[in-house]
């Protein structure tokens, strides 16, 4: 991990050295989509409409092979000041062989639908920092981890903060996360409840007017029950993020994270591959229309 991290930050340093630090005051930051696994506090302007595709990959849980891909298509609208609505549908692909406590399967399915609501409480242009609350509700027919069929419901609550660390050059963000989930599987009618809490921090710098580079660090703790019952495991993810403004209307965000440290409940070792994956990657493309 240390070798890859050093190479990444060397690239960042070289990019900064080659670019003038005097970014145009007109550039500013729009943090709505610049982060990979996190969210910023900007929600867009009234009347904006966007089409977005988001592909998330999760790889490695021990065993012979574990690959899970989720591709989501989303429509975003901003009907009121500081309030954004997003609706989406997702398909998932699972290729699993020899993973403990998960059945082998290779399948492609429609996974489910989601509704994401965000409201900005503080605008960092007028306050010391930006502050947004977000709730993403999702209902699925396929479990995102195992690929098993059933009924899955959950909500991702996020409290997002961001602030310009260096005006028009560097931006930092903090997310506080709570994710309760409930599932009932078709086979055996087994029901499960779980909850996850986490904190995530990111920093991005502008290396060109239309390119941002940086990294994200995310820490999660998972529990049985939706009320943070019995502790199940924990993990720390770190990795780089890159944002590209492709044109006036289109954008691309790429992010990759690896589990740098983790531990399942009652076990030793340096990784938690029971509750989390070894690697996660995300690619997001969006266009205004």
PDB file of C-alpha atoms in Angstrom:
ATOM      1  CA  UNK A   1       0.000   0.000   0.000  1.00  0.00           C
ATOM      2  CA  UNK A   2       2.753   2.439   0.959  1.00  0.00           C
ATOM      3  CA  UNK A   3       4.481   2.082  -2.417  1.00  0.00           C
ATOM      4  CA  UNK A   4       1.321   2.804  -4.386  1.00  0.00           C
ATOM      5  CA  UNK A   5       0.422   5.681  -2.100  1.00  0.00           C
ATOM      6  CA  UNK A   6       3.872   7.237  -2.522  1.00  0.00           C
ATOM      7  CA  UNK A   7       3.659   6.981  -6.314  1.00  0.00           C
ATOM      8  CA  UNK A   8       0.215   8.591  -6.285  1.00  0.00           C
ATOM      9  CA  UNK A   9       1.308  11.538  -4.145  1.00  0.00           C
ATOM     10  CA  UNK A  10       4.470  11.971  -6.235  1.00  0.00           C
ATOM     11  CA  UNK A  11       2.251  12.345  -9.308  1.00  0.00           C
ATOM     12  CA  UNK A  12       0.114  14.866  -7.427  1.00  0.00           C
ATOM     13  CA  UNK A  13       3.187  16.835  -6.404  1.00  0.00           C
ATOM     14  CA  UNK A  14       4.587  16.901  -9.930  1.00  0.00           C
ATOM     15  CA  UNK A  15       1.253  18.047 -11.317  1.00  0.00           C
ATOM     16  CA  UNK A  16       1.064  20.877  -8.798  1.00  0.00           C
ATOM     17  CA  UNK A  17       4.647  21.920  -9.535  1.00  0.00           C
ATOM     18  CA  UNK A  18       3.918  22.173 -13.254  1.00  0.00           C
ATOM     19  CA  UNK A  19       0.798  24.292 -12.849  1.00  0.00           C
ATOM     20  CA  UNK A  20       0.627  27.894 -11.743  1.00  0.00           C
ATOM     21  CA  UNK A  21      -1.021  28.250  -8.349  1.00  0.00           C
ATOM     22  CA  UNK A  22      -2.816  31.366  -9.534  1.00  0.00           C
ATOM     23  CA  UNK A  23      -6.139  29.830 -10.491  1.00  0.00           C
ATOM     24  CA  UNK A  24      -8.675  32.190 -11.939  1.00  0.00           C
ATOM     25  CA  UNK A  25     -11.076  33.570  -9.345  1.00  0.00           C
ATOM     26  CA  UNK A  26     -13.865  32.786 -11.769  1.00  0.00           C
ATOM     27  CA  UNK A  27     -13.186  29.035 -11.568  1.00  0.00           C
ATOM     28  CA  UNK A  28     -14.279  28.368  -7.987  1.00  0.00           C
ATOM     29  CA  UNK A  29     -15.431  24.883  -6.964  1.00  0.00           C
ATOM     30  CA  UNK A  30     -18.678  23.033  -7.575  1.00  0.00           C
ATOM     31  CA  UNK A  31     -18.458  20.087  -5.165  1.00  0.00           C
ATOM     32  CA  UNK A  32     -21.681  18.365  -6.212  1.00  0.00           C
ATOM     33  CA  UNK A  33     -19.927  15.679  -8.288  1.00  0.00           C
ATOM     34  CA  UNK A  34     -16.164  16.013  -7.821  1.00  0.00           C
ATOM     35  CA  UNK A  35     -15.779  13.278  -5.188  1.00  0.00           C
ATOM     36  CA  UNK A  36     -15.885   9.558  -5.931  1.00  0.00           C
ATOM     37  CA  UNK A  37     -17.355   7.709  -2.929  1.00  0.00           C
ATOM     38  CA  UNK A  38     -18.266  10.857  -1.013  1.00  0.00           C
ATOM     39  CA  UNK A  39     -20.583  13.814  -1.605  1.00  0.00           C
ATOM     40  CA  UNK A  40     -20.024  17.566  -1.542  1.00  0.00           C
ATOM     41  CA  UNK A  41     -22.406  20.204  -0.229  1.00  0.00           C
ATOM     42  CA  UNK A  42     -23.325  21.840  -3.547  1.00  0.00           C
ATOM     43  CA  UNK A  43     -26.667  20.735  -4.997  1.00  0.00           C
ATOM     44  CA  UNK A  44     -26.917  22.687  -8.255  1.00  0.00           C
ATOM     45  CA  UNK A  45     -28.968  25.660  -9.366  1.00  0.00           C
ATOM     46  CA  UNK A  46     -32.745  25.833  -9.619  1.00  0.00           C
ATOM     47  CA  UNK A  47     -33.953  24.353 -12.895  1.00  0.00           C
ATOM     48  CA  UNK A  48     -30.846  22.229 -13.544  1.00  0.00           C
ATOM     49  CA  UNK A  49     -31.363  18.733 -14.933  1.00  0.00           C
ATOM     50  CA  UNK A  50     -28.668  16.103 -15.242  1.00  0.00           C
ATOM     51  CA  UNK A  51     -28.334  12.570 -16.560  1.00  0.00           C
ATOM     52  CA  UNK A  52     -25.748  10.424 -14.798  1.00  0.00           C
ATOM     53  CA  UNK A  53     -24.375   6.893 -14.992  1.00  0.00           C
ATOM     54  CA  UNK A  54     -22.466   5.427 -12.075  1.00  0.00           C
ATOM     55  CA  UNK A  55     -20.563   2.143 -12.137  1.00  0.00           C
ATOM     56  CA  UNK A  56     -19.253   0.722  -8.861  1.00  0.00           C
ATOM     57  CA  UNK A  57     -17.011  -2.325  -8.648  1.00  0.00           C
ATOM     58  CA  UNK A  58     -16.150  -4.340  -5.532  1.00  0.00           C
ATOM     59  CA  UNK A  59     -13.415  -6.953  -5.743  1.00  0.00           C
ATOM     60  CA  UNK A  60     -11.808  -9.487  -3.428  1.00  0.00           C
ATOM     61  CA  UNK A  61     -13.307 -11.286  -0.415  1.00  0.00           C
ATOM     62  CA  UNK A  62     -10.921 -14.208  -0.213  1.00  0.00           C
ATOM     63  CA  UNK A  63     -11.716 -17.481  -1.997  1.00  0.00           C
ATOM     64  CA  UNK A  64     -11.088 -18.061  -5.685  1.00  0.00           C
ATOM     65  CA  UNK A  65     -12.865 -15.025  -7.123  1.00  0.00           C
ATOM     66  CA  UNK A  66     -15.184 -12.241  -6.031  1.00  0.00           C
ATOM     67  CA  UNK A  67     -16.374  -9.588  -8.474  1.00  0.00           C
ATOM     68  CA  UNK A  68     -19.501  -7.465  -8.026  1.00  0.00           C
ATOM     69  CA  UNK A  69     -20.423  -4.662 -10.439  1.00  0.00           C
ATOM     70  CA  UNK A  70     -23.350  -2.283 -10.075  1.00  0.00           C
ATOM     71  CA  UNK A  71     -24.362   0.062 -12.883  1.00  0.00           C
ATOM     72  CA  UNK A  72     -26.856   2.784 -12.009  1.00  0.00           C
ATOM     73  CA  UNK A  73     -28.648   5.233 -14.305  1.00  0.00           C
ATOM     74  CA  UNK A  74     -29.875   8.411 -12.609  1.00  0.00           C
ATOM     75  CA  UNK A  75     -31.809  11.593 -13.336  1.00  0.00           C
ATOM     76  CA  UNK A  76     -31.179  14.659 -11.153  1.00  0.00           C
ATOM     77  CA  UNK A  77     -33.359  17.777 -10.886  1.00  0.00           C
ATOM     78  CA  UNK A  78     -33.213  20.902  -8.711  1.00  0.00           C
ATOM     79  CA  UNK A  79     -36.811  22.087  -8.223  1.00  0.00           C
ATOM     80  CA  UNK A  80     -36.151  24.522  -5.348  1.00  0.00           C
ATOM     81  CA  UNK A  81     -33.199  26.537  -4.055  1.00  0.00           C
ATOM     82  CA  UNK A  82     -30.747  24.339  -2.116  1.00  0.00           C
ATOM     83  CA  UNK A  83     -32.817  21.170  -2.733  1.00  0.00           C
ATOM     84  CA  UNK A  84     -31.944  18.363  -5.140  1.00  0.00           C
ATOM     85  CA  UNK A  85     -33.856  15.195  -6.090  1.00  0.00           C
ATOM     86  CA  UNK A  86     -32.328  12.193  -7.824  1.00  0.00           C
ATOM     87  CA  UNK A  87     -34.063   8.996  -8.962  1.00  0.00           C
ATOM     88  CA  UNK A  88     -32.254   5.972 -10.347  1.00  0.00           C
ATOM     89  CA  UNK A  89     -32.380   2.337 -11.335  1.00  0.00           C
ATOM     90  CA  UNK A  90     -29.550  -0.177 -11.107  1.00  0.00           C
ATOM     91  CA  UNK A  91     -28.427  -3.489 -12.618  1.00  0.00           C
ATOM     92  CA  UNK A  92     -25.825  -5.745 -10.995  1.00  0.00           C
ATOM     93  CA  UNK A  93     -23.351  -8.378 -12.152  1.00  0.00           C
ATOM     94  CA  UNK A  94     -21.906 -10.983  -9.767  1.00  0.00           C
ATOM     95  CA  UNK A  95     -19.091 -13.458 -10.418  1.00  0.00           C
ATOM     96  CA  UNK A  96     -18.385 -15.364  -7.197  1.00  0.00           C
ATOM     97  CA  UNK A  97     -16.419 -18.576  -6.718  1.00  0.00           C
ATOM     98  CA  UNK A  98     -15.183 -20.206  -3.530  1.00  0.00           C
ATOM     99  CA  UNK A  99     -15.976 -17.376  -1.102  1.00  0.00           C
ATOM    100  CA  UNK A 100     -16.802 -18.451   2.433  1.00  0.00           C
ATOM    101  CA  UNK A 101     -20.497 -18.148   3.411  1.00  0.00           C
ATOM    102  CA  UNK A 102     -21.492 -16.949  -0.102  1.00  0.00           C
ATOM    103  CA  UNK A 103     -22.920 -19.269  -2.778  1.00  0.00           C
ATOM    104  CA  UNK A 104     -21.084 -19.514  -6.075  1.00  0.00           C
ATOM    105  CA  UNK A 105     -22.935 -17.630  -8.810  1.00  0.00           C
ATOM    106  CA  UNK A 106     -22.450 -15.847 -12.103  1.00  0.00           C
ATOM    107  CA  UNK A 107     -25.426 -13.664 -12.955  1.00  0.00           C
ATOM    108  CA  UNK A 108     -26.694 -10.372 -14.349  1.00  0.00           C
ATOM    109  CA  UNK A 109     -29.896  -8.933 -12.871  1.00  0.00           C
ATOM    110  CA  UNK A 110     -31.957  -5.799 -12.480  1.00  0.00           C
ATOM    111  CA  UNK A 111     -31.110  -4.872  -8.898  1.00  0.00           C
ATOM    112  CA  UNK A 112     -33.473  -2.132  -7.778  1.00  0.00           C
ATOM    113  CA  UNK A 113     -34.347   1.559  -7.576  1.00  0.00           C
ATOM    114  CA  UNK A 114     -33.267   4.502  -5.456  1.00  0.00           C
ATOM    115  CA  UNK A 115     -34.336   7.991  -4.424  1.00  0.00           C
ATOM    116  CA  UNK A 116     -31.721  10.506  -3.265  1.00  0.00           C
ATOM    117  CA  UNK A 117     -32.774  13.730  -1.499  1.00  0.00           C
ATOM    118  CA  UNK A 118     -30.301  16.489  -0.580  1.00  0.00           C
ATOM    119  CA  UNK A 119     -30.820  19.820   1.147  1.00  0.00           C
ATOM    120  CA  UNK A 120     -28.075  22.400   1.637  1.00  0.00           C
ATOM    121  CA  UNK A 121     -28.254  24.104   5.034  1.00  0.00           C
ATOM    122  CA  UNK A 122     -25.124  26.267   4.717  1.00  0.00           C
ATOM    123  CA  UNK A 123     -23.487  27.713   1.608  1.00  0.00           C
ATOM    124  CA  UNK A 124     -19.718  27.932   2.085  1.00  0.00           C
ATOM    125  CA  UNK A 125     -19.715  31.153   0.005  1.00  0.00           C
ATOM    126  CA  UNK A 126     -21.606  32.827   2.861  1.00  0.00           C
ATOM    127  CA  UNK A 127     -20.606  30.660   5.845  1.00  0.00           C
ATOM    128  CA  UNK A 128     -17.331  29.290   7.248  1.00  0.00           C
ATOM    129  CA  UNK A 129     -18.111  25.927   5.598  1.00  0.00           C
ATOM    130  CA  UNK A 130     -20.758  24.231   3.506  1.00  0.00           C
ATOM    131  CA  UNK A 131     -23.260  21.865   5.137  1.00  0.00           C
ATOM    132  CA  UNK A 132     -25.720  19.512   3.419  1.00  0.00           C
ATOM    133  CA  UNK A 133     -27.919  16.700   4.706  1.00  0.00           C
ATOM    134  CA  UNK A 134     -28.678  13.778   2.368  1.00  0.00           C
ATOM    135  CA  UNK A 135     -30.878  10.697   2.511  1.00  0.00           C
ATOM    136  CA  UNK A 136     -30.697   8.019  -0.182  1.00  0.00           C
ATOM    137  CA  UNK A 137     -33.493   5.444   0.012  1.00  0.00           C
ATOM    138  CA  UNK A 138     -33.122   2.240  -1.978  1.00  0.00           C
ATOM    139  CA  UNK A 139     -35.185  -0.885  -2.530  1.00  0.00           C
ATOM    140  CA  UNK A 140     -33.509  -3.902  -4.126  1.00  0.00           C
ATOM    141  CA  UNK A 141     -34.380  -7.416  -5.238  1.00  0.00           C
ATOM    142  CA  UNK A 142     -30.736  -8.538  -5.351  1.00  0.00           C
ATOM    143  CA  UNK A 143     -28.318  -8.378  -2.423  1.00  0.00           C
ATOM    144  CA  UNK A 144     -25.387  -6.202  -3.513  1.00  0.00           C
ATOM    145  CA  UNK A 145     -22.805  -8.360  -1.701  1.00  0.00           C
ATOM    146  CA  UNK A 146     -23.890 -11.964  -2.264  1.00  0.00           C
ATOM    147  CA  UNK A 147     -26.153 -11.578  -5.311  1.00  0.00           C
ATOM    148  CA  UNK A 148     -28.884 -13.555  -3.523  1.00  0.00           C
ATOM    149  CA  UNK A 149     -32.515 -12.788  -4.381  1.00  0.00           C
ATOM    150  CA  UNK A 150     -34.899 -11.287  -1.859  1.00  0.00           C
ATOM    151  CA  UNK A 151     -36.183  -7.946  -0.664  1.00  0.00           C
ATOM    152  CA  UNK A 152     -33.656  -5.413   0.577  1.00  0.00           C
ATOM    153  CA  UNK A 153     -34.393  -1.936   1.894  1.00  0.00           C
ATOM    154  CA  UNK A 154     -32.075   0.676   3.286  1.00  0.00           C
ATOM    155  CA  UNK A 155     -31.303   4.350   3.708  1.00  0.00           C
ATOM    156  CA  UNK A 156     -27.949   6.097   3.539  1.00  0.00           C
ATOM    157  CA  UNK A 157     -27.967   9.187   5.769  1.00  0.00           C
ATOM    158  CA  UNK A 158     -25.057  11.564   5.186  1.00  0.00           C
ATOM    159  CA  UNK A 159     -24.043  14.805   6.842  1.00  0.00           C
ATOM    160  CA  UNK A 160     -21.629  16.514   4.433  1.00  0.00           C
ATOM    161  CA  UNK A 161     -19.227  19.374   5.135  1.00  0.00           C
ATOM    162  CA  UNK A 162     -16.779  21.076   2.767  1.00  0.00           C
ATOM    163  CA  UNK A 163     -14.505  24.111   2.757  1.00  0.00           C
ATOM    164  CA  UNK A 164     -11.956  25.669   0.429  1.00  0.00           C
ATOM    165  CA  UNK A 165      -8.548  25.114   2.036  1.00  0.00           C
ATOM    166  CA  UNK A 166      -6.778  27.331  -0.513  1.00  0.00           C
ATOM    167  CA  UNK A 167      -9.155  29.576  -2.505  1.00  0.00           C
ATOM    168  CA  UNK A 168      -9.754  28.204  -6.021  1.00  0.00           C
ATOM    169  CA  UNK A 169      -6.964  25.659  -5.567  1.00  0.00           C
ATOM    170  CA  UNK A 170      -7.653  23.117  -2.801  1.00  0.00           C
ATOM    171  CA  UNK A 171     -10.942  21.846  -1.337  1.00  0.00           C
ATOM    172  CA  UNK A 172     -11.543  19.549   1.642  1.00  0.00           C
ATOM    173  CA  UNK A 173     -14.665  17.564   2.541  1.00  0.00           C
ATOM    174  CA  UNK A 174     -15.939  15.519   5.485  1.00  0.00           C
ATOM    175  CA  UNK A 175     -18.853  13.042   5.428  1.00  0.00           C
ATOM    176  CA  UNK A 176     -20.504  11.482   8.483  1.00  0.00           C
ATOM    177  CA  UNK A 177     -22.508   8.393   7.521  1.00  0.00           C
ATOM    178  CA  UNK A 178     -25.231   6.155   8.986  1.00  0.00           C
ATOM    179  CA  UNK A 179     -26.644   3.280   6.909  1.00  0.00           C
ATOM    180  CA  UNK A 180     -29.422   1.057   8.354  1.00  0.00           C
ATOM    181  CA  UNK A 181     -30.450  -1.905   6.157  1.00  0.00           C
ATOM    182  CA  UNK A 182     -33.032  -4.692   6.268  1.00  0.00           C
ATOM    183  CA  UNK A 183     -33.108  -7.810   4.078  1.00  0.00           C
ATOM    184  CA  UNK A 184     -35.310 -10.873   3.664  1.00  0.00           C
ATOM    185  CA  UNK A 185     -33.949 -13.583   1.364  1.00  0.00           C
ATOM    186  CA  UNK A 186     -36.058 -15.849  -0.845  1.00  0.00           C
ATOM    187  CA  UNK A 187     -34.188 -19.029   0.067  1.00  0.00           C
ATOM    188  CA  UNK A 188     -35.147 -20.041   3.591  1.00  0.00           C
ATOM    189  CA  UNK A 189     -36.978 -16.786   4.260  1.00  0.00           C
ATOM    190  CA  UNK A 190     -34.058 -15.618   6.391  1.00  0.00           C
ATOM    191  CA  UNK A 191     -34.197 -12.001   7.590  1.00  0.00           C
ATOM    192  CA  UNK A 192     -31.198  -9.864   8.428  1.00  0.00           C
ATOM    193  CA  UNK A 193     -30.816  -6.381   9.868  1.00  0.00           C
ATOM    194  CA  UNK A 194     -27.585  -4.429   9.892  1.00  0.00           C
ATOM    195  CA  UNK A 195     -26.256  -0.912  10.249  1.00  0.00           C
ATOM    196  CA  UNK A 196     -23.044   0.859   9.349  1.00  0.00           C
ATOM    197  CA  UNK A 197     -21.576   4.096  10.636  1.00  0.00           C
ATOM    198  CA  UNK A 198     -18.609   5.839   9.096  1.00  0.00           C
ATOM    199  CA  UNK A 199     -16.559   8.958   8.564  1.00  0.00           C
ATOM    200  CA  UNK A 200     -14.841   9.965   5.332  1.00  0.00           C
ATOM    201  CA  UNK A 201     -12.386  12.724   4.463  1.00  0.00           C
ATOM    202  CA  UNK A 202     -11.217  13.934   1.056  1.00  0.00           C
ATOM    203  CA  UNK A 203      -8.922  16.583  -0.369  1.00  0.00           C
ATOM    204  CA  UNK A 204      -8.716  17.641  -4.018  1.00  0.00           C
ATOM    205  CA  UNK A 205      -6.433  20.177  -5.709  1.00  0.00           C
ATOM    206  CA  UNK A 206      -6.841  21.901  -9.062  1.00  0.00           C
ATOM    207  CA  UNK A 207      -3.937  20.909 -11.320  1.00  0.00           C
ATOM    208  CA  UNK A 208      -5.585  22.400 -14.419  1.00  0.00           C
ATOM    209  CA  UNK A 209      -8.685  24.569 -14.812  1.00  0.00           C
ATOM    210  CA  UNK A 210     -10.676  21.457 -15.778  1.00  0.00           C
ATOM    211  CA  UNK A 211      -8.850  18.757 -13.767  1.00  0.00           C
ATOM    212  CA  UNK A 212      -8.876  18.000 -10.027  1.00  0.00           C
ATOM    213  CA  UNK A 213      -6.753  15.325  -8.351  1.00  0.00           C
ATOM    214  CA  UNK A 214      -6.716  14.124  -4.760  1.00  0.00           C
ATOM    215  CA  UNK A 215      -7.627  11.284  -2.453  1.00  0.00           C
ATOM    216  CA  UNK A 216     -10.291   9.933  -0.122  1.00  0.00           C
ATOM    217  CA  UNK A 217     -10.003   8.127   3.207  1.00  0.00           C
ATOM    218  CA  UNK A 218     -13.066   6.317   4.618  1.00  0.00           C
ATOM    219  CA  UNK A 219     -13.555   4.434   7.900  1.00  0.00           C
ATOM    220  CA  UNK A 220     -16.567   2.165   8.549  1.00  0.00           C
ATOM    221  CA  UNK A 221     -17.907   0.139  11.485  1.00  0.00           C
ATOM    222  CA  UNK A 222     -20.643  -2.443  10.858  1.00  0.00           C
ATOM    223  CA  UNK A 223     -23.129  -3.753  13.403  1.00  0.00           C
ATOM    224  CA  UNK A 224     -25.919  -6.308  13.580  1.00  0.00           C
ATOM    225  CA  UNK A 225     -29.355  -4.690  13.875  1.00  0.00           C
ATOM    226  CA  UNK A 226     -30.379  -1.284  12.545  1.00  0.00           C
ATOM    227  CA  UNK A 227     -29.755   0.352  15.932  1.00  0.00           C
ATOM    228  CA  UNK A 228     -25.998  -0.319  16.104  1.00  0.00           C
ATOM    229  CA  UNK A 229     -26.358  -3.572  18.024  1.00  0.00           C
ATOM    230  CA  UNK A 230     -23.599  -6.182  18.189  1.00  0.00           C
ATOM    231  CA  UNK A 231     -20.313  -5.107  16.588  1.00  0.00           C
ATOM    232  CA  UNK A 232     -19.528  -7.068  13.379  1.00  0.00           C
ATOM    233  CA  UNK A 233     -16.390  -5.524  11.895  1.00  0.00           C
ATOM    234  CA  UNK A 234     -14.507  -2.435  10.763  1.00  0.00           C
ATOM    235  CA  UNK A 235     -12.402  -1.286   7.824  1.00  0.00           C
ATOM    236  CA  UNK A 236     -10.355   1.676   6.587  1.00  0.00           C
ATOM    237  CA  UNK A 237     -10.277   2.465   2.847  1.00  0.00           C
ATOM    238  CA  UNK A 238      -7.835   4.828   1.123  1.00  0.00           C
ATOM    239  CA  UNK A 239      -7.276   5.719  -2.510  1.00  0.00           C
ATOM    240  CA  UNK A 240      -7.029   8.385  -5.234  1.00  0.00           C
ATOM    241  CA  UNK A 241      -9.787  10.387  -6.930  1.00  0.00           C
ATOM    242  CA  UNK A 242      -9.692  12.296 -10.215  1.00  0.00           C
ATOM    243  CA  UNK A 243     -12.297  14.691 -11.646  1.00  0.00           C
ATOM    244  CA  UNK A 244     -12.388  15.878 -15.267  1.00  0.00           C
ATOM    245  CA  UNK A 245     -14.638  18.606 -16.669  1.00  0.00           C
ATOM    246  CA  UNK A 246     -14.918  17.205 -20.188  1.00  0.00           C
ATOM    247  CA  UNK A 247     -16.950  20.076 -21.592  1.00  0.00           C
ATOM    248  CA  UNK A 248     -19.295  22.798 -20.435  1.00  0.00           C
ATOM    249  CA  UNK A 249     -22.029  20.196 -19.953  1.00  0.00           C
ATOM    250  CA  UNK A 250     -20.237  16.881 -19.312  1.00  0.00           C
ATOM    251  CA  UNK A 251     -17.977  15.526 -16.550  1.00  0.00           C
ATOM    252  CA  UNK A 252     -16.178  12.372 -15.438  1.00  0.00           C
ATOM    253  CA  UNK A 253     -15.135  11.233 -11.947  1.00  0.00           C
ATOM    254  CA  UNK A 254     -12.879   8.241 -11.273  1.00  0.00           C
ATOM    255  CA  UNK A 255     -12.075   6.836  -7.843  1.00  0.00           C
ATOM    256  CA  UNK A 256     -10.385   3.736  -6.467  1.00  0.00           C
ATOM    257  CA  UNK A 257     -10.037   2.564  -2.853  1.00  0.00           C
ATOM    258  CA  UNK A 258      -8.271  -0.339  -1.204  1.00  0.00           C
ATOM    259  CA  UNK A 259      -8.843  -1.685   2.277  1.00  0.00           C
ATOM    260  CA  UNK A 260      -5.725  -0.532   4.098  1.00  0.00           C
ATOM    261  CA  UNK A 261      -6.764  -2.012   7.439  1.00  0.00           C
ATOM    262  CA  UNK A 262      -9.689  -3.909   8.887  1.00  0.00           C
ATOM    263  CA  UNK A 263     -10.781  -6.451  11.445  1.00  0.00           C
ATOM    264  CA  UNK A 264     -13.952  -8.564  11.764  1.00  0.00           C
ATOM    265  CA  UNK A 265     -15.396  -9.100  15.226  1.00  0.00           C
ATOM    266  CA  UNK A 266     -13.695 -11.896  17.134  1.00  0.00           C
ATOM    267  CA  UNK A 267     -10.886 -12.342  14.630  1.00  0.00           C
ATOM    268  CA  UNK A 268      -7.345 -11.175  14.150  1.00  0.00           C
ATOM    269  CA  UNK A 269      -5.620 -10.155  10.951  1.00  0.00           C
ATOM    270  CA  UNK A 270      -5.211  -6.854   9.167  1.00  0.00           C
ATOM    271  CA  UNK A 271      -8.257  -6.953   6.830  1.00  0.00           C
ATOM    272  CA  UNK A 272     -11.997  -7.522   7.219  1.00  0.00           C
ATOM    273  CA  UNK A 273     -13.054  -9.480   4.133  1.00  0.00           C
ATOM    274  CA  UNK A 274     -16.194 -10.795   5.853  1.00  0.00           C
ATOM    275  CA  UNK A 275     -18.080  -7.487   5.943  1.00  0.00           C
ATOM    276  CA  UNK A 276     -16.131  -5.495   3.339  1.00  0.00           C
ATOM    277  CA  UNK A 277     -14.189  -5.957   0.094  1.00  0.00           C
ATOM    278  CA  UNK A 278     -10.479  -5.648  -0.539  1.00  0.00           C
ATOM    279  CA  UNK A 279     -10.865  -3.153  -3.428  1.00  0.00           C
ATOM    280  CA  UNK A 280     -13.583  -0.728  -4.533  1.00  0.00           C
ATOM    281  CA  UNK A 281     -13.692   1.373  -7.697  1.00  0.00           C
ATOM    282  CA  UNK A 282     -16.172   3.900  -9.083  1.00  0.00           C
ATOM    283  CA  UNK A 283     -16.655   5.634 -12.447  1.00  0.00           C
ATOM    284  CA  UNK A 284     -19.233   8.407 -12.795  1.00  0.00           C
ATOM    285  CA  UNK A 285     -20.207  10.183 -16.005  1.00  0.00           C
ATOM    286  CA  UNK A 286     -22.724  13.009 -16.083  1.00  0.00           C
ATOM    287  CA  UNK A 287     -24.181  15.472 -18.564  1.00  0.00           C
ATOM    288  CA  UNK A 288     -26.520  18.465 -18.218  1.00  0.00           C
ATOM    289  CA  UNK A 289     -29.531  18.573 -20.520  1.00  0.00           C
TER     290      UNK A 289
END
